[in-house]
Coordinates of C-alpha atoms in Angstrom, one line a residue:
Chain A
X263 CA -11.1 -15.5 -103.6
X264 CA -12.9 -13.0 -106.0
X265 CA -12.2 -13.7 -109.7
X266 CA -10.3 -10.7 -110.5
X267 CA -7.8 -10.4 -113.2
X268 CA -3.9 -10.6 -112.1
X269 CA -1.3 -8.3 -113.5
X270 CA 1.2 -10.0 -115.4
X271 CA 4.0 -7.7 -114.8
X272 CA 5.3 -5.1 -111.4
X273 CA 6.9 -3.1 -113.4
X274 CA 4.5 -1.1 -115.8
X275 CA 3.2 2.3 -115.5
X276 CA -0.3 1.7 -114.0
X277 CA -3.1 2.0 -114.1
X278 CA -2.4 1.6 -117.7
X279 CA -0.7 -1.5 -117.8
X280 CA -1.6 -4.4 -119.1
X281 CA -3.2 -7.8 -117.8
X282 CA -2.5 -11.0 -118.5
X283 CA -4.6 -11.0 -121.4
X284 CA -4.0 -8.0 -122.5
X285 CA -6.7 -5.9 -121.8
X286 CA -6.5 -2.3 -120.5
X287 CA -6.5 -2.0 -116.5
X288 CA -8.6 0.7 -115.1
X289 CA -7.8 2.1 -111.4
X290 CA -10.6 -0.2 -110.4
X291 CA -9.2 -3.3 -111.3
X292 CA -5.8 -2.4 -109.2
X293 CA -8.0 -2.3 -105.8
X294 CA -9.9 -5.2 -106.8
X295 CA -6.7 -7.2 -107.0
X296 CA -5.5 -5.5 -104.2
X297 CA -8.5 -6.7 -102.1
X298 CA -8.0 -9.7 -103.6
X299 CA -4.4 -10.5 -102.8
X300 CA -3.8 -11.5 -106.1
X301 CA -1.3 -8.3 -106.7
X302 CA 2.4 -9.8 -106.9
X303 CA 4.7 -8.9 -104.0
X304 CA 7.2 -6.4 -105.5
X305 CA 10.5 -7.7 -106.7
X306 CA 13.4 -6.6 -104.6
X307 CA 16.9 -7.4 -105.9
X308 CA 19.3 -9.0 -103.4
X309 CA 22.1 -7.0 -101.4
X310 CA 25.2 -5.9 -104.0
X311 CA 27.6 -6.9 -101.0
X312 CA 28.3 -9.4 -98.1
X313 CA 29.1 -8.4 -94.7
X314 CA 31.4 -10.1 -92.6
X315 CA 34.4 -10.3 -90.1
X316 CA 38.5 -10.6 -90.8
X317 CA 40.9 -11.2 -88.0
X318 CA 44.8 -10.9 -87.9
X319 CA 45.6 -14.4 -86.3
X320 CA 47.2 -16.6 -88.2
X321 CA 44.5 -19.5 -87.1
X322 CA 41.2 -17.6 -88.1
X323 CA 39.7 -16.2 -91.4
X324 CA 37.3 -13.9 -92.6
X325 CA 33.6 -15.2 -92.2
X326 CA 30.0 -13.6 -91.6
X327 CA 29.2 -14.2 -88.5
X328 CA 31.6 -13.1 -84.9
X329 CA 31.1 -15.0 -81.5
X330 CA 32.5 -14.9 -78.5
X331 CA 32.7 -18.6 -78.9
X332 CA 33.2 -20.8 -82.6
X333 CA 30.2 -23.3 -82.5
X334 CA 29.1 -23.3 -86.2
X335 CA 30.7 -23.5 -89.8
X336 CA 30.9 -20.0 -90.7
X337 CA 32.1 -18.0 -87.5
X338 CA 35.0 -16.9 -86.4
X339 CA 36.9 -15.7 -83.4
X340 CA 39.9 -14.8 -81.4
X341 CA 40.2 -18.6 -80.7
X342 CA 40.9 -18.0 -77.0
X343 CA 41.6 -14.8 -75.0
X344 CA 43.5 -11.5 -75.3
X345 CA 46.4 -13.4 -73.1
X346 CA 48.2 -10.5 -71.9
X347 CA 47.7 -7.8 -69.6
X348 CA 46.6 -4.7 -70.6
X349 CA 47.6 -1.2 -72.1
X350 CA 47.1 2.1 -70.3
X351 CA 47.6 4.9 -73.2
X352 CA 48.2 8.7 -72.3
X353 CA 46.5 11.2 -74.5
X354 CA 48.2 11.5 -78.1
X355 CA 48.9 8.0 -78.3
X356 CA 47.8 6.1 -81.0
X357 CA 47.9 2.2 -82.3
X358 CA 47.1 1.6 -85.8
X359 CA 47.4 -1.1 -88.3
X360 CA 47.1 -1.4 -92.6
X361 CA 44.6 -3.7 -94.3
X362 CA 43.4 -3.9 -97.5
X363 CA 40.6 -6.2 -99.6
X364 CA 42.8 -7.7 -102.8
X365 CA 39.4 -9.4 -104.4
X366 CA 36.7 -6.3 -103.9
X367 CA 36.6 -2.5 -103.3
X368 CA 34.9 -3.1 -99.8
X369 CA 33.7 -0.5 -96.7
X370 CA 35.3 -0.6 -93.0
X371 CA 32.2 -0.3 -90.5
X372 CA 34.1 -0.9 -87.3
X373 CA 36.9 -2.1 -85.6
X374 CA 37.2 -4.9 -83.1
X375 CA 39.3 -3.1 -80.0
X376 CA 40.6 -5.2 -77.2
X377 CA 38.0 -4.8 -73.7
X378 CA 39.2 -3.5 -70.5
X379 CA 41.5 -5.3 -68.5
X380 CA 41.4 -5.2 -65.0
X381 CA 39.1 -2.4 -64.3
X382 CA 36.3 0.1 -66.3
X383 CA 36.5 3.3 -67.5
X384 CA 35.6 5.1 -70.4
X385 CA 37.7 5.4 -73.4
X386 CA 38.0 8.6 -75.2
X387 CA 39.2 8.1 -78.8
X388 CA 39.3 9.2 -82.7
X389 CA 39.7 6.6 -86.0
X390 CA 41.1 7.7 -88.9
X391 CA 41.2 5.8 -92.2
X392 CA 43.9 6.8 -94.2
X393 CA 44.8 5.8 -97.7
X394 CA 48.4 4.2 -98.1
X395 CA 51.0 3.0 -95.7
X396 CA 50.6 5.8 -93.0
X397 CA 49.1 7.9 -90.3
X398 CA 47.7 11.1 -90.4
X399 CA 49.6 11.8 -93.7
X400 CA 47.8 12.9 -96.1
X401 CA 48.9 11.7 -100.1
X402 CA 46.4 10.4 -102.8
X403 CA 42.4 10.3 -101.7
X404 CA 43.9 10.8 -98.1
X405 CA 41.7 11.0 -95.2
X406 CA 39.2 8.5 -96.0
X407 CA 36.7 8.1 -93.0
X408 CA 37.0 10.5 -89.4
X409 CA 34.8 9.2 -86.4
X410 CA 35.5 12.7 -84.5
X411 CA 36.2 12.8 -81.1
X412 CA 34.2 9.9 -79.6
X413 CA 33.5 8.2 -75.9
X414 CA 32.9 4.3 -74.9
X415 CA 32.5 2.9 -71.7
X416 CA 35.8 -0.1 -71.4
X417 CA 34.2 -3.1 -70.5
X418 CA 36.1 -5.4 -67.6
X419 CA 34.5 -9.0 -66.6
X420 CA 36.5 -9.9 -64.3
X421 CA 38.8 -12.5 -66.5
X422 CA 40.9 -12.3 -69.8
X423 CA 38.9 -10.5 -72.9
X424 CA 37.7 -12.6 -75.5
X425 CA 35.8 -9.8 -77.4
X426 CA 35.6 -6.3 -78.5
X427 CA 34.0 -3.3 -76.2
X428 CA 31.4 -3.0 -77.1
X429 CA 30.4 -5.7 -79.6
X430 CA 30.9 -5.5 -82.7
X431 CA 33.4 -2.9 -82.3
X432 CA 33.9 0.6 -82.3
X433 CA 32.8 2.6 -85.9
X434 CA 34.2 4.2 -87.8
X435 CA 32.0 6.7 -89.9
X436 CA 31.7 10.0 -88.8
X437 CA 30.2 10.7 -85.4
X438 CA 30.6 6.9 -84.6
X439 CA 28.2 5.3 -87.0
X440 CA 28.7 2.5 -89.4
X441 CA 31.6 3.8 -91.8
X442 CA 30.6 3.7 -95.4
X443 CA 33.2 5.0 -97.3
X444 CA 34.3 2.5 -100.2
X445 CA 37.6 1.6 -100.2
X446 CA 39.3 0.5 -103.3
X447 CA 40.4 -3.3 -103.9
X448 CA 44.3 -4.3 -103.9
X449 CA 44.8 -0.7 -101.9
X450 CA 46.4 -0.6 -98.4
X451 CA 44.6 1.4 -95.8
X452 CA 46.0 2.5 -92.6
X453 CA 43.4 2.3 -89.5
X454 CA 44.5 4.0 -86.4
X455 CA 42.8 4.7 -83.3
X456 CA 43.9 7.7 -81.5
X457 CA 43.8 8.2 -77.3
X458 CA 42.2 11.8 -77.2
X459 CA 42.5 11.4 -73.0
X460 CA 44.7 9.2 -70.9
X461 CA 43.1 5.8 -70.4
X462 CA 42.4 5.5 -66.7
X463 CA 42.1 1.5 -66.6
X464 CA 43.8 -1.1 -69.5
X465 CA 42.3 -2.1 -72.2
X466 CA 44.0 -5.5 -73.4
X467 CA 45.6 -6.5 -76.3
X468 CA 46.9 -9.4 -78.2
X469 CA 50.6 -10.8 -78.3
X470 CA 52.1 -13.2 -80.8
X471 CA 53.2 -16.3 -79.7
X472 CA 50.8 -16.1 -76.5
X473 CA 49.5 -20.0 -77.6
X474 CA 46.8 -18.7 -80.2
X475 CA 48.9 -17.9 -83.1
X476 CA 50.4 -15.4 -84.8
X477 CA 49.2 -12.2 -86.0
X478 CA 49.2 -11.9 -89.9
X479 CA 51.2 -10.1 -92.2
X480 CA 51.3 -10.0 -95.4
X481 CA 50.8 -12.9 -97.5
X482 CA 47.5 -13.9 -98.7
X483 CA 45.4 -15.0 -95.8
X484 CA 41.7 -14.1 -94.6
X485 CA 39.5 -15.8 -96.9
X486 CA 35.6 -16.0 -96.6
X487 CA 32.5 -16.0 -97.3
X488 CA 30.8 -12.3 -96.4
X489 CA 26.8 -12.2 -96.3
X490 CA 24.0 -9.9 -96.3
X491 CA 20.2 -10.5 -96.8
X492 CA 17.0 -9.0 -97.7
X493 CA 13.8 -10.1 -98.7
X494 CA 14.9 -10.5 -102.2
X495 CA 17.5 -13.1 -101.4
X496 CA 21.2 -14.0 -99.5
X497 CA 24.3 -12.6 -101.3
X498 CA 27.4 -14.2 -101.0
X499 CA 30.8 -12.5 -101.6
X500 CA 34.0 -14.8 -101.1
X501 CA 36.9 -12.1 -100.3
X502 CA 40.5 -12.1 -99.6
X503 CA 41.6 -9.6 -96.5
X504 CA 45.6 -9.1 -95.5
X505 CA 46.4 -7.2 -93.1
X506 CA 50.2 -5.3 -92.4
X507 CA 52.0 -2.9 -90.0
X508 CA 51.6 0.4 -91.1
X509 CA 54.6 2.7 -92.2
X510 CA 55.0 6.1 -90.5
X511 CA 52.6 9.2 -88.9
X512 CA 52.8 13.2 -89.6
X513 CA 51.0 15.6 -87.4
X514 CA 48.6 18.5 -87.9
X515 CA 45.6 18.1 -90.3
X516 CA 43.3 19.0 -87.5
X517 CA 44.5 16.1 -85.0
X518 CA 45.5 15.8 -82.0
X519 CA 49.0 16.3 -81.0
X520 CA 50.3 12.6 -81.7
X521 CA 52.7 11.5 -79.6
X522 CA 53.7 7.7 -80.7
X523 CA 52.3 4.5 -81.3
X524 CA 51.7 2.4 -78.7
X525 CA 51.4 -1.1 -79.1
X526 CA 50.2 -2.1 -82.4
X527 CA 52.4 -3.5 -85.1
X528 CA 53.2 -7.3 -86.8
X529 CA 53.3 -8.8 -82.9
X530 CA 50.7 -7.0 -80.5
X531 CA 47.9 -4.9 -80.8
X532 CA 44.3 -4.6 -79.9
X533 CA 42.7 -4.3 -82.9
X534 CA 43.1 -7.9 -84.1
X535 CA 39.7 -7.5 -86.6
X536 CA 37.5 -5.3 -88.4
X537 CA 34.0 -5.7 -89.7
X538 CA 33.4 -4.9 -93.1
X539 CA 31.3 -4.8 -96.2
X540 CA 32.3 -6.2 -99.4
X541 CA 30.7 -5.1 -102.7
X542 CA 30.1 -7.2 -105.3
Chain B
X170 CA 38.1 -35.5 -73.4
X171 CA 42.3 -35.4 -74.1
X172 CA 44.6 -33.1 -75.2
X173 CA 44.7 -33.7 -78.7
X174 CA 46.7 -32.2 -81.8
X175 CA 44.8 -31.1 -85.0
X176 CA 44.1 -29.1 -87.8
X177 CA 41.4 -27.1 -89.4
X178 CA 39.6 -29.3 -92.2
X179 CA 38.7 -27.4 -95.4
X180 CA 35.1 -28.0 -96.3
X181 CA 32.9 -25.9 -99.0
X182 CA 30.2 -23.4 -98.4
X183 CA 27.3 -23.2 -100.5
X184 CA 29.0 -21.7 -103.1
X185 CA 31.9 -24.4 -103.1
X186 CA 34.2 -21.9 -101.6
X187 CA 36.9 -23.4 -99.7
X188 CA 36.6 -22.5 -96.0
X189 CA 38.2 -24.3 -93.3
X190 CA 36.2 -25.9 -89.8
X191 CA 36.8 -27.3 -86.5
X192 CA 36.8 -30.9 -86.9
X193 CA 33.9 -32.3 -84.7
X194 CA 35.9 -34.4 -82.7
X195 CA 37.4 -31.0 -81.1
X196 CA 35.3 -30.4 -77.6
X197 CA 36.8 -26.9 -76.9
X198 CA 36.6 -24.5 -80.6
X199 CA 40.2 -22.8 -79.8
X200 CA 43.6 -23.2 -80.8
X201 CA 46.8 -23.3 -78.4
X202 CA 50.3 -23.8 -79.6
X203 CA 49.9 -23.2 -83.0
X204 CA 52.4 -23.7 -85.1
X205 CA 52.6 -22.0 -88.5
X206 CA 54.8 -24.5 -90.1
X207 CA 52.2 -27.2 -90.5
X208 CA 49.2 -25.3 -89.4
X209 CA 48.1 -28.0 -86.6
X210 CA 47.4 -26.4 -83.1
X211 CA 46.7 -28.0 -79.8
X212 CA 42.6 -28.5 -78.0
X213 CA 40.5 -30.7 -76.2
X214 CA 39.0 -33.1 -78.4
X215 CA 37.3 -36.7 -78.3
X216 CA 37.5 -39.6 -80.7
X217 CA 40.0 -37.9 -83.3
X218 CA 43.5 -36.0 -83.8
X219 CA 46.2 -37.2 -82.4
X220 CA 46.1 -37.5 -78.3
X221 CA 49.4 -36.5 -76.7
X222 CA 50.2 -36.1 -72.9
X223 CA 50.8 -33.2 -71.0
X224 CA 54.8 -33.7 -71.4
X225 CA 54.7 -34.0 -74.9
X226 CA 52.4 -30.9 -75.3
X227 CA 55.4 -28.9 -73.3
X228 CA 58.0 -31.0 -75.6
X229 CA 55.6 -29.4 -78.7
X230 CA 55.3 -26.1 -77.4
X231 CA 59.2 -25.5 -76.4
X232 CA 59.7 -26.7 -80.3
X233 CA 57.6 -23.9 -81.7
X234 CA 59.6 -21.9 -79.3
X235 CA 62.7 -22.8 -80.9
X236 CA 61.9 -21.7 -84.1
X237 CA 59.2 -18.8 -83.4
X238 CA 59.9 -17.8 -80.2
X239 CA 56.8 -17.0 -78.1
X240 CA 57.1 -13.5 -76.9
X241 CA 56.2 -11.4 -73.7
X242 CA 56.0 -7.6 -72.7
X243 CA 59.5 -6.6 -71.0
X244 CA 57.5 -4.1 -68.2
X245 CA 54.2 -5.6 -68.3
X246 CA 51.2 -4.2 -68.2
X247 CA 53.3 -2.5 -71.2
X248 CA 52.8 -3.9 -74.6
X249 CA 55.8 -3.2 -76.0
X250 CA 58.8 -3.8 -76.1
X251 CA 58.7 -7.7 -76.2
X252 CA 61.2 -10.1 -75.6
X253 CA 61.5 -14.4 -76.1
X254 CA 59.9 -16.2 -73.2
X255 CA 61.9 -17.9 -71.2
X256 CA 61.5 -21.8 -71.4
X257 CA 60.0 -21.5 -67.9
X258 CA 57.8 -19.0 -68.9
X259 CA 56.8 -21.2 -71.6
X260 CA 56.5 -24.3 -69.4
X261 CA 54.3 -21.9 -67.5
X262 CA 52.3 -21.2 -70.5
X263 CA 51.4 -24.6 -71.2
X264 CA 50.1 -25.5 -67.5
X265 CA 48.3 -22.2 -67.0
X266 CA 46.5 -23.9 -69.9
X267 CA 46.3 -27.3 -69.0
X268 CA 44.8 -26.0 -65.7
X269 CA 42.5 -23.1 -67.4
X270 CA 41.5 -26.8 -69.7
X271 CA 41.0 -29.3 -67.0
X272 CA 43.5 -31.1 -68.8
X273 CA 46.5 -33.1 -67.4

């Protein structure tokens, strides 16, 4: 290892920073070090936020990591299957659901959406984020997050669902990325998923009372740890989700024609989680 | 491997939040008959929770359904609207599981 001088500090304007003792650096001594490997790797600060998982059953909580099956500390499920049949929406139909973050303002990336059931086709479909109780009304920051009109092939393996189609779920940012919108802590926000062509096979969908437990709503329940890395550390965010039925729906705003909901409220639905980032 | 009634155990992460675990005695990571009042649920476990029979687990689940009544579509595949089970539906709940289980 050459006998070059190392800089004491990242962070100062070279090539007129200092040393460690104090001496003037000339571009020359940068690529000596360099050459060397005695330059310090760059600090990076850790992530400002956690990501993680929240379902609406009653037996499960939030956590960082979703599997198809629980087999660590830390991951979380459905618990068992999607135990009855499924749902075969016509176009304008809609199923939708309220959550909100009470300990962080947080981002929805995607939502978990019950698989097919008993055949495959492609679902055609549009999420909307709404602030507040409602659907496709638009009050306060309204319209929060708008995938656009979007396409996914229904998965069907031959046996009851235990996961979303495709994993992790269907996003929700425009054009069917990641959503990023923040979302404010302690405020309700009303998901819905919206059938922009008649479903040709089922998708499948949850039921209280099926033997897995309930589907929350309301009271405080969802707790977890959310995490996200980088190579300047793990964050950790503990967070609180609830989830409720939402309240009502309007029309017009540039939607489609909404027809009704379908099967989503405080005892069925498929969208039994979401996947979400937490700031700190 | 029995049927076996338990509960989630809470436990700290790293950051000595609470979270809450499958106990390690519990062979099969789900929950069946839950039941909201105590927060104990029904697996397949091996050297912990309590063990029960197939009889009792029906005598369990037809409780729950006394007080929460599990539910079913009226015009399946339709999701909605839902009605109570019927207790033969629910005794047909419990050995679709215990089959689905290998459990008797």
């Amino acid at each position: 290892m050459p006998d070059y001088r190392i800089p004491n500090a990242t962070n100062q304007p070279l090539p007129w920073a200092g040393d460690a003792d104090g001496a003037l650096w000339k571009p020359n001594d940068i690529q000596r070090a360099k050459k060397g490997e005695e330059w310090p790797p760059a600090w990076q600060a850790p992530p400002n936020y956690g990501d993680g998982y929240f379902a609406r059953y009653t037996a499960y909580h939030a956590a960082p990591t979703w599997s198809s099956y629980i087999t660590t500390p830390n991951v979380i499920n459905y618990g068992g299957n999607f135990q009855s049949a499924g749902f075969t929406a016509s176009a304008g139909y809609f199923n939708a659901i309220k959550y909100r973050c009470t300990s962080h303002d947080w981002s929805l990336q995607a939502i978990q959406h019950g698989a097919g059931y008993g055949g495959t086709s492609t679902l055609h479909y549009r999420i909307g984020v709404w602030e507040g109780d409602n659907v496709n009304i638009l009050t306060g920051a309204g319209l929060m997050s708008d995938t656009g009109n979007q396409s996914v092939a229904l998965a069907w393996n031959s046996q009851y669902p235990t996961n979303s189609i495709p994993a992790p779920g269907l996003y929700t940012g425009a054009g069917g990325v990641e959503g990023t919108a923040v979302l404010s802590q302690n405020t309700w926000y009303t998901i819905g998923i919206v059938y922009t062509s008649s479903m040709t096979a089922a998708s499948s969908y949850g039921v209280n009372g099926a033997g897995q437990g309930y589907f929350h709503g309301g009271a405080s329940f969802g707790s977890g740890s959310f995490k996200a890395t980088n190579s300047g550390g793990t964050t950790s965010v503990y967070c609180t989700f609830e989830a409720n039925p939402y309240s009502s729906w309007g029309q017009g705003n540039g939607w489609p024609t909404l027809v009704g909901n379908y099967s989503s409220g405080l005892h069925t639905g498929p969208m039994s989680a979401i996947k979400a980032r937490v700031w700190q | 491997m029995s049927i076996i009634i338990t509960k989630l155990e809470a436990s700290g992460d790293e950051d000595f939040n609470t979270i809450y675990l499958y106990p390690e005695y519990c062979i099969i990571k789900s929950q069946f008959c839950f039941d909201q009042d105590d927060d104990t649920f029904v697996t397949i476990g091996l050297g912990g929770g309590t063990e029960i029979t197939k009889a009792e687990l029906l005598t369990r689940a037809l409780g729950i359904h006394a007080k929460y009544p599990f539910l079913i579509p009226i015009d399946p595949p339709q999701p909605s609207p839902l009605r109570d089970r019927t207790e033969a539906e629910v005794e047909t709940l419990v050995d679709d599981w215990c089959t689905e289980k290998n459990a008797s």
